[in-house]
Short mmCIF file of C-alpha atoms in Angstrom, two decimals:
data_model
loop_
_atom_site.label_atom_id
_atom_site.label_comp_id
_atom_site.label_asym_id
_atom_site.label_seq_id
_atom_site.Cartn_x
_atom_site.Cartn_y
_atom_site.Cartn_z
CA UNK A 1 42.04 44.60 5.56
CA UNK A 2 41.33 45.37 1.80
CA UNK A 3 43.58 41.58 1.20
CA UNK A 4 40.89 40.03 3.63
CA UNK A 5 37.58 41.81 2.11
CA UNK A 6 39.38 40.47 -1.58
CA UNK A 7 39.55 36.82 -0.48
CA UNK A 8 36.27 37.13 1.53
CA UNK A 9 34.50 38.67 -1.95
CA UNK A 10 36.67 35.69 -4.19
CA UNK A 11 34.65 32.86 -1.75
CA UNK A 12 31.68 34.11 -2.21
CA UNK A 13 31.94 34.05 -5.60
CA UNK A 14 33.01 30.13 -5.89
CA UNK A 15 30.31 29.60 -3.55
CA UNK A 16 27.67 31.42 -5.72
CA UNK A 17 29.45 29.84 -9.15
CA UNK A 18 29.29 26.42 -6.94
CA UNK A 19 25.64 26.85 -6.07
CA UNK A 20 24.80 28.23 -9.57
CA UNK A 21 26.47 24.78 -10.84
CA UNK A 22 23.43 23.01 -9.62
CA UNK A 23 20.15 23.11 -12.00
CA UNK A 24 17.62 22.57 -9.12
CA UNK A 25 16.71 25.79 -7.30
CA UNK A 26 18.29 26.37 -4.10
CA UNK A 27 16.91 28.82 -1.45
CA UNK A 28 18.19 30.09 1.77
CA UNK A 29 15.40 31.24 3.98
CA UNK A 30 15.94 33.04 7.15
CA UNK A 31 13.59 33.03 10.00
CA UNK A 32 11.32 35.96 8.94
CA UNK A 33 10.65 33.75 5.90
CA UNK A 34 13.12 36.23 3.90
CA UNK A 35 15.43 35.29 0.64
CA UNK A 36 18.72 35.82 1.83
CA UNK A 37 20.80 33.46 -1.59
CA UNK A 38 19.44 32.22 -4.41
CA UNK A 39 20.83 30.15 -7.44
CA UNK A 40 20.75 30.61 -11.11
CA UNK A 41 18.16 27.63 -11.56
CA UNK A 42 15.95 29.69 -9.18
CA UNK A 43 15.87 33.22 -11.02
CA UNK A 44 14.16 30.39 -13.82
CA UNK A 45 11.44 29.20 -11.74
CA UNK A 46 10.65 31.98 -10.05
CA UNK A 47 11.07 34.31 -13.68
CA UNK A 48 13.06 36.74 -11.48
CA UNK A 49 15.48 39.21 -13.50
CA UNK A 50 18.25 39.06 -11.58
CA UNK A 51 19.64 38.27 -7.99
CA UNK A 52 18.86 41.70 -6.44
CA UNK A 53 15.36 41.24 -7.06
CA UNK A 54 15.05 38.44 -5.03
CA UNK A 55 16.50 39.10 -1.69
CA UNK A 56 15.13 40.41 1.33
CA UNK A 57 11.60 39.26 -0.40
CA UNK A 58 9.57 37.02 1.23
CA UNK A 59 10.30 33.17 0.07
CA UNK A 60 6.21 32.06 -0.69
CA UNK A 61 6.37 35.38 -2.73
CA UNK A 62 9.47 34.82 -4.62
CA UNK A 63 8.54 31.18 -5.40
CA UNK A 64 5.42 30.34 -5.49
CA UNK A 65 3.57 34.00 -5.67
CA UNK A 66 1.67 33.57 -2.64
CA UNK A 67 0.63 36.47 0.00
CA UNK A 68 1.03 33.66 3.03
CA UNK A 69 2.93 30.94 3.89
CA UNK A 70 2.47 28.17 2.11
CA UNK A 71 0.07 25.61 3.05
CA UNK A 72 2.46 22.72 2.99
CA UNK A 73 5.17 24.64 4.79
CA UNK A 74 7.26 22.60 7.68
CA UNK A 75 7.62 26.16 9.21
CA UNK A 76 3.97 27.19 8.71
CA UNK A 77 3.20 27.22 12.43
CA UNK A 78 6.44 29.84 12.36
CA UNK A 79 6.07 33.10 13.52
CA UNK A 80 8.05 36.07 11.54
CA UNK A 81 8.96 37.10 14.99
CA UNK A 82 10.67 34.29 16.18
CA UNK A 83 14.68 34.08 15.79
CA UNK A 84 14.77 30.69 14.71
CA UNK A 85 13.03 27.42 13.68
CA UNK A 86 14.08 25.10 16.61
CA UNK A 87 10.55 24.14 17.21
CA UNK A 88 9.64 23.35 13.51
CA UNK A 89 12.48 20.89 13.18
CA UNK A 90 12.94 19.50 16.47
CA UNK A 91 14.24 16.05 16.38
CA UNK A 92 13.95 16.27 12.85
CA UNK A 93 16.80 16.34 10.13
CA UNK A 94 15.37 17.45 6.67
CA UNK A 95 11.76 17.54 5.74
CA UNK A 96 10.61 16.67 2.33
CA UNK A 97 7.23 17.43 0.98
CA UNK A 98 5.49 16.66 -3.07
CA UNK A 99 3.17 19.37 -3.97
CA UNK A 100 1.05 20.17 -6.98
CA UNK A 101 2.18 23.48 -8.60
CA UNK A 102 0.72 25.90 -11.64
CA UNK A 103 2.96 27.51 -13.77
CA UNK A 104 1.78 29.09 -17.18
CA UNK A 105 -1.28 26.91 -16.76
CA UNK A 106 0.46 24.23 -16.79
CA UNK A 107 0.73 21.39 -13.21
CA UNK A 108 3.53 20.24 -12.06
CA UNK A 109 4.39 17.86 -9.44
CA UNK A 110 7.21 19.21 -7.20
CA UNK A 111 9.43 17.57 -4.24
CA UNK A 112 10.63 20.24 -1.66
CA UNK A 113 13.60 19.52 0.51
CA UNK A 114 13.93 21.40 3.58
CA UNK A 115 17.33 21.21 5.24
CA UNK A 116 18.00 23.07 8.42
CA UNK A 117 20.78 25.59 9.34
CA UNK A 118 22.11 25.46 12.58
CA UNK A 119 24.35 28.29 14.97
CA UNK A 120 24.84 28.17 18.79
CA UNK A 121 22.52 25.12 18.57
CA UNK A 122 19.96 27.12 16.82
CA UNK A 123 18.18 26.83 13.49
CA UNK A 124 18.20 30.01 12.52
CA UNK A 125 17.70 29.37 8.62
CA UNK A 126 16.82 26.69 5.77
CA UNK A 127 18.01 25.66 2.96
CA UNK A 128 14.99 24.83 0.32
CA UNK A 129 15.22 22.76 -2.52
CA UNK A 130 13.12 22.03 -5.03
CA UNK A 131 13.00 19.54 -7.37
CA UNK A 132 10.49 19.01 -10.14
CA UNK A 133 9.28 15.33 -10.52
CA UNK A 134 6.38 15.97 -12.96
CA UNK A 135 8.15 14.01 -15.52
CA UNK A 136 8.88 11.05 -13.64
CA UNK A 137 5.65 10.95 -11.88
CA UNK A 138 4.04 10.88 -15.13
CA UNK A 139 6.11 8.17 -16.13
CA UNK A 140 5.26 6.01 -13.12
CA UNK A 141 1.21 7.13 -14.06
CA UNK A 142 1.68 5.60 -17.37
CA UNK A 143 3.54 2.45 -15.92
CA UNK A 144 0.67 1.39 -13.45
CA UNK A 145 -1.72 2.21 -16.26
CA UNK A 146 0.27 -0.29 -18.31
CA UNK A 147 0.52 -2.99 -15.51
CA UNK A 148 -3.25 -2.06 -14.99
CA UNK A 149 -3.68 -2.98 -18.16
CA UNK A 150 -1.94 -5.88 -18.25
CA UNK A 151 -3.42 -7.04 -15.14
CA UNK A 152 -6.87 -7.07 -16.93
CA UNK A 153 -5.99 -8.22 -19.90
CA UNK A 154 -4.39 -11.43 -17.88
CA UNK A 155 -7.67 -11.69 -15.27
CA UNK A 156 -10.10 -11.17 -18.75
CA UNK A 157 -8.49 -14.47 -20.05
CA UNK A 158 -8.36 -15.81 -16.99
CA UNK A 159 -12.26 -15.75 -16.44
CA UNK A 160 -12.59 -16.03 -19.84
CA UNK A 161 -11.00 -19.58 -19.21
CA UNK A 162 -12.68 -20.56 -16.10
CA UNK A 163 -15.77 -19.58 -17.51
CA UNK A 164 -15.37 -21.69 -21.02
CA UNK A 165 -14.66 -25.24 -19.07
CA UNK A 166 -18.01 -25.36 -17.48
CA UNK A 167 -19.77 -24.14 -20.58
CA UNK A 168 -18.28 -26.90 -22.46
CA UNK A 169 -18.77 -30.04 -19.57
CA UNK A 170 -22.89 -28.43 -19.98
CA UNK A 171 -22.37 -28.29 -23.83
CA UNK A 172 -21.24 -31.55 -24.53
CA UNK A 173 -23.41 -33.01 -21.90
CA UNK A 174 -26.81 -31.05 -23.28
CA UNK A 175 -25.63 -32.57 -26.63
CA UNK A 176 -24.75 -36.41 -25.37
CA UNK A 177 -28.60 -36.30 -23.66
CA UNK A 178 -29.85 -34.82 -27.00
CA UNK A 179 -28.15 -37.83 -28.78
CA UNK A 180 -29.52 -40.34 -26.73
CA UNK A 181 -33.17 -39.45 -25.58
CA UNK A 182 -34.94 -42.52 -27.17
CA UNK A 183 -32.84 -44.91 -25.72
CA UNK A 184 -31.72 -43.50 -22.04
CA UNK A 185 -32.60 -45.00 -18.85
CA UNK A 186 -33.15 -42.56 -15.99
CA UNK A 187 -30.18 -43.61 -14.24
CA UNK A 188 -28.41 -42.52 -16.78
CA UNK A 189 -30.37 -38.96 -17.66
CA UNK A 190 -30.33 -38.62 -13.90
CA UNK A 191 -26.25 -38.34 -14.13
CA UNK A 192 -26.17 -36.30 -16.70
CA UNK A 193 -27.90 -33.89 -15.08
CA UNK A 194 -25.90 -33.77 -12.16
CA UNK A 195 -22.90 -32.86 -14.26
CA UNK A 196 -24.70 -30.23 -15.40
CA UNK A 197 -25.83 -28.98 -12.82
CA UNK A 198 -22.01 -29.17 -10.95
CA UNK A 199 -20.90 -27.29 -14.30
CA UNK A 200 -23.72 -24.39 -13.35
CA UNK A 201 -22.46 -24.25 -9.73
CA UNK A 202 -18.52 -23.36 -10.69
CA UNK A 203 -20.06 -21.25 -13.32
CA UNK A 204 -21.74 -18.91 -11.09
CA UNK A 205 -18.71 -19.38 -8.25
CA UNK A 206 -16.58 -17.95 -10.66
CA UNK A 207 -19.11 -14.96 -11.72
CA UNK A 208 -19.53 -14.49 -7.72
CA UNK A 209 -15.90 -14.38 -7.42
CA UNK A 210 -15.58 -11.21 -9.91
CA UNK A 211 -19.13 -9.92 -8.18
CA UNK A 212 -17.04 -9.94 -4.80
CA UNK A 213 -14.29 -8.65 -5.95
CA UNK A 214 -15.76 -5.54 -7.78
CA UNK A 215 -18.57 -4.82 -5.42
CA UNK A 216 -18.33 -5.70 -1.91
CA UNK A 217 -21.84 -6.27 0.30
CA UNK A 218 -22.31 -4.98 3.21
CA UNK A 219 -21.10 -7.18 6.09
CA UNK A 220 -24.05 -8.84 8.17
CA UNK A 221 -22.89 -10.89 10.75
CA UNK A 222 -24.51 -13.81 13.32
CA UNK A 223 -23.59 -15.84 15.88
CA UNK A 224 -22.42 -19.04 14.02
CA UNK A 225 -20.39 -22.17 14.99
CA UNK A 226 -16.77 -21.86 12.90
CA UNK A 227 -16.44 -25.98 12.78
CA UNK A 228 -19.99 -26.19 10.84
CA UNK A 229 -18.81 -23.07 8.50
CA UNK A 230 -15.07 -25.05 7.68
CA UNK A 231 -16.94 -28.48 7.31
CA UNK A 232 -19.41 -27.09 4.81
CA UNK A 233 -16.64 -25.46 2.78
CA UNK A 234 -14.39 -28.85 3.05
CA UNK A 235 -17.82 -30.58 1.56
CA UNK A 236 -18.49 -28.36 -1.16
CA UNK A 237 -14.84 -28.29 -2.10
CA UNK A 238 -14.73 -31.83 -2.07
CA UNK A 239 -18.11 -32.05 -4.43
CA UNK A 240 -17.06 -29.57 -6.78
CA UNK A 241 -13.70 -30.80 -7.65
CA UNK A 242 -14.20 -34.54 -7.20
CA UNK A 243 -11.17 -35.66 -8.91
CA UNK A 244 -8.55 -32.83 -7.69
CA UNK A 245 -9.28 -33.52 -4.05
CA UNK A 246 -9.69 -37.73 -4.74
CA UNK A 247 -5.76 -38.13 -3.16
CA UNK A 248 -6.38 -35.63 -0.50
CA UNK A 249 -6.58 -36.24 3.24
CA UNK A 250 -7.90 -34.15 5.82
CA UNK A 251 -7.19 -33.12 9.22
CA UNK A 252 -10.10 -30.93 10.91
CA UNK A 253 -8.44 -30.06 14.09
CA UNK A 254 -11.80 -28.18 15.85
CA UNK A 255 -15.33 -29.51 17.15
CA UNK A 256 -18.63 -28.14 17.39
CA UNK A 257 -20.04 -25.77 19.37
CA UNK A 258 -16.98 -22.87 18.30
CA UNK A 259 -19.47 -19.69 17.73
CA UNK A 260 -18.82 -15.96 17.87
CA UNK A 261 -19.89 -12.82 15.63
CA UNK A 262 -19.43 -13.49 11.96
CA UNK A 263 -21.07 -13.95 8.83
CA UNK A 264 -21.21 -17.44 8.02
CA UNK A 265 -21.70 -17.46 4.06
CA UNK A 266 -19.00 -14.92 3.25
CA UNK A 267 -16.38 -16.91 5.58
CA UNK A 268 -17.48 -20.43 3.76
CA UNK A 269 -16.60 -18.56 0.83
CA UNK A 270 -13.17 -17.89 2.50
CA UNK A 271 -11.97 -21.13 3.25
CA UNK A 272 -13.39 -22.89 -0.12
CA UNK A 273 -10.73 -20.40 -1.51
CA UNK A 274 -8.19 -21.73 0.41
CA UNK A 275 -8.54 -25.33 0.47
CA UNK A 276 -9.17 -24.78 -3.54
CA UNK A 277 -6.03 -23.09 -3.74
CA UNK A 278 -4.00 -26.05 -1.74
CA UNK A 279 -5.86 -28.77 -3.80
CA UNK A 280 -4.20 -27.01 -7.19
CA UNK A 281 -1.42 -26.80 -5.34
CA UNK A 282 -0.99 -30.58 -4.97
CA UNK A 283 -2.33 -31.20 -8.65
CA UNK A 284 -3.92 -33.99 -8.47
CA UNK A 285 -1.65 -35.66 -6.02
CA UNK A 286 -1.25 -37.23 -2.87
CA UNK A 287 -1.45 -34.38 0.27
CA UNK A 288 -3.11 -33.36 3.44
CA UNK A 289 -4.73 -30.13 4.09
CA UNK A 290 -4.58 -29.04 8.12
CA UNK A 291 -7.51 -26.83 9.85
CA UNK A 292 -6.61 -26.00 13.51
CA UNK A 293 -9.22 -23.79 15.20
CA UNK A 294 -7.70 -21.93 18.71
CA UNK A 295 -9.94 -19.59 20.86
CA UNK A 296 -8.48 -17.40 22.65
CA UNK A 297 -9.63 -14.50 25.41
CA UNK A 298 -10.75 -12.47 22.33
CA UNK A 299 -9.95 -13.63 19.20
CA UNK A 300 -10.81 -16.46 17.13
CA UNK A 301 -7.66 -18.22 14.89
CA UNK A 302 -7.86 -20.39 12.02
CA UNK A 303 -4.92 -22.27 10.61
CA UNK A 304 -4.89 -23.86 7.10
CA UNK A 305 -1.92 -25.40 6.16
CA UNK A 306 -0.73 -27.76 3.40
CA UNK A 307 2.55 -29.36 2.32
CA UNK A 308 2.75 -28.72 -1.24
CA UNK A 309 5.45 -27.10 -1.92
CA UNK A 310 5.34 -23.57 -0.08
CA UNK A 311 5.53 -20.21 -1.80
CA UNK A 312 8.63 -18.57 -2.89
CA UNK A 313 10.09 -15.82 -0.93
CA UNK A 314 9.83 -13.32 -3.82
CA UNK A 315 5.88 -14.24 -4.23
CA UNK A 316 4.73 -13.69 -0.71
CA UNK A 317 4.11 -10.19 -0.79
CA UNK A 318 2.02 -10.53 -3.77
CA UNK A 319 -0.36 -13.53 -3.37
CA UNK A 320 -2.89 -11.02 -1.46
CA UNK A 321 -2.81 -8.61 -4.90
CA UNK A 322 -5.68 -8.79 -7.32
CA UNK A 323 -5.10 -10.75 -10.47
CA UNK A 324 -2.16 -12.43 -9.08
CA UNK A 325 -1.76 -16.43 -9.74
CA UNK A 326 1.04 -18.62 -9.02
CA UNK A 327 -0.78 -21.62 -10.93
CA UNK A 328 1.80 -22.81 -12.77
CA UNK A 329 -0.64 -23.25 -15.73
CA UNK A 330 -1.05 -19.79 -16.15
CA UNK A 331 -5.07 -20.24 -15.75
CA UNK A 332 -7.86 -18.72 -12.84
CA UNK A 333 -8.95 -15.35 -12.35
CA UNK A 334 -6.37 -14.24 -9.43
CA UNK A 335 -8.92 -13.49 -7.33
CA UNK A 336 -9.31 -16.06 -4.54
CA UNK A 337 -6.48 -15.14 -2.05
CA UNK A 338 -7.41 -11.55 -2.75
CA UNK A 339 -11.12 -11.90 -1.92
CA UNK A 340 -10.01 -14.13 1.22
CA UNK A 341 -8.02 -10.98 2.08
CA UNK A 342 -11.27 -8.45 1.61
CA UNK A 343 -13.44 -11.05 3.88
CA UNK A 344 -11.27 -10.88 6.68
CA UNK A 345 -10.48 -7.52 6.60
CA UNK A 346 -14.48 -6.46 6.82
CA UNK A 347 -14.48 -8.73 10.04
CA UNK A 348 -11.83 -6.28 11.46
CA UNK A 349 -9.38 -9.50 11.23
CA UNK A 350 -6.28 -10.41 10.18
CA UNK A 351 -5.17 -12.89 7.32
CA UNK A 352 -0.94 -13.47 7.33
CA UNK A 353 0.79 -16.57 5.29
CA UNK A 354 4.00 -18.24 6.15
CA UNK A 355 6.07 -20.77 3.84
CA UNK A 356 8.38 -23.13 5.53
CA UNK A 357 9.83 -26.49 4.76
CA UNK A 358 7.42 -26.61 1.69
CA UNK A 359 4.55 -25.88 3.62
CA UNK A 360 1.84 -22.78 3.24
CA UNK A 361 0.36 -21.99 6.15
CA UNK A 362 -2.31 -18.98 6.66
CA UNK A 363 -3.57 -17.97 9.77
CA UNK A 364 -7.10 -16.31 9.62
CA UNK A 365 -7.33 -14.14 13.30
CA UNK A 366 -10.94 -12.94 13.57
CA UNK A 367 -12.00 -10.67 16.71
CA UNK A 368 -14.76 -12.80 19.00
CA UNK A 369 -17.06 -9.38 18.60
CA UNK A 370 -17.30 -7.67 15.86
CA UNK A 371 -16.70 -3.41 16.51
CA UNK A 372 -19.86 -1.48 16.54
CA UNK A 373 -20.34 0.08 12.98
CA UNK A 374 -18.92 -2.68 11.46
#
């Protein structure tokens, strides 16, 4: 007997040495919420003496010197009484929570694993890890501030950009009328004024791009026809960029007389992003831009499509994110998909994009009736 107690007492000890091997703390909890084994790492976190002075206590106490069970427990709903956990964890495997936590006034972000302990086909304890992530989380923090700031610096230079080729056309133009005010016929001044005022109008498209983007309105919405909204953004595409859309055909694939709930400015504004971002995509060259309009019972889909090229695989998760651009050029503010994605979204909609044999496709599904509230 005394041979068996010895070999019993020697495998507890490699388990404890095993256990005491690993530098996160490791807790078994029973299912009165009591410390039945600890590890080394967790007489440091918890600033316990020694082993003794941890067991038999209750586990909130020990580690996070609480008089209840914690808040974020799996096993909160757990009754002292109970024998086991079995309806905490059913169909469950381990449970993993991140939690704030103060120690010596200082926060730290901590990732508890919760792994159950079954016998008979019970869970009668748990196995609690804990992990402390506050250095990598604040490592990720100062990442995305980084990108952040990258992102603006890139969208800053971006509007920056936009903004400066207007301002010249109207610079040069103010200064050619100057030049010439003795000897211009009307004709002429009449021209130059136009160009002007087309510089002014993707001036402030561009400033109501950032507006947009920064401060949403409040959606307002009418009963409009879709084929007079897509033909008005097709024209005023086609007006503002004269010479990228020259090569550019169109197929309108709707007619009149297509109304339901929606607000007719915002979703012009929509699909002059789009066919703006298929006539870069061509650059200059020969193309055809798509609209298909389909009703159905109670939605409303749009299809733009254009064969210039598609999108990469490894970009279609991202053309939706602010301040993302795949112009090739490196120039614009980012903005339009992700603004086309904030428009459809306040209809209660749906925008998705496919890219197949180099062709883009979006399809814009809008709800025939908007929800009430919206």
């Amino acid at each position: 007997m005394s041979s068996l107690m010895e070999n019993l007492h020697e495998r507890a000890e490699e388990l404890q040495a095993i256990l005491d091997g690993i530098t996160e703390p490791l807790v078994l909890i029973d299912s009165g919420f009591r410390v039945r084994r600890v590890n080394k790492a967790t007489l440091e976190f918890s600033r316990e003496p020694d082993f003794p002075s941890t067991l038999g206590r209750k586990c909130y106490e020990v580690l996070y010197n609480r008089t209840a069970v914690c808040p974020y427990c799996p096993m909160k709903d757990h009754h002292e009484n109970e024998s086991d956990f079995d309806a905490q964890f059913e169909g469950k495997g381990e449970v993993g929570r991140e939690i704030f936590h103060v120690a010596n006034d200082q926060k730290e972000t901590l990732y508890l694993d919760f792994f159950p302990i079954r016998k008979d086909g019970s869970i009668v304890s748990i196995v609690e890890k804990i992990s402390n992530i506050t250095r990598i989380k604040e490592k990720d923090e100062e990442n995305l501030r980084i990108r952040n700031l990258a992102s603006l610096g890139i969208f800053i230079s971006g509007v920056a950009h936009e903004l400066n080729n207007p301002l010249t056309g109207m610079s040069l133009t103010l200064q050619n009328l100057m030049n010439n005010l003795s000897s211009m016929d009307p004709a002429f001044f009449r021209k130059r004024l136009e160009m002007i005022k087309e510089d002014l109008t993707r001036a402030a498209m561009i400033v109501l791009d950032v507006i947009s983007f920064a401060k949403p309105d409040k959606l307002v919405t009418t009963n409009a026809d879709i084929h007079e909204t897509i033909m008005k953004a097709k024209d005023s595409v086609t007006w503002v960029y004269p010479v990228l859309s020259k090569n550019t055909e169109w197929e309108i694939l709707s007619e009149p007389g297509m109304t339901f709930q929606f607000n007719p400015v915002k979703m012009e504004r929509l699909f002059i992003n789009l066919f703006k971002n298929s006539l870069q995509a061509y650059d200059y060259g020969e193309g055809k831009i798509k609209v298909e309009v389909r009703r159905t019972r109670n939605m409303m889909h749009i299809f733009v499509e254009d064969t210039a090229g598609g999108i990469p695989e490894d970009m279609l998760d991202k053309i939706f994110s602010p301040f993302f651009s795949k112009n090739k050029s490196g120039i614009g503010t980012g903005l339009g998909l992700s603004i086309c994605h904030s428009i459809v979204r306040e209809h209660s909609g749906e925008l998705t994009v496919r890219s197949y044999d180099r062709k883009t496709r979006f399809k814009i599904s809008l709800p025939l009736v908007q929800p009430k509230g919206n």
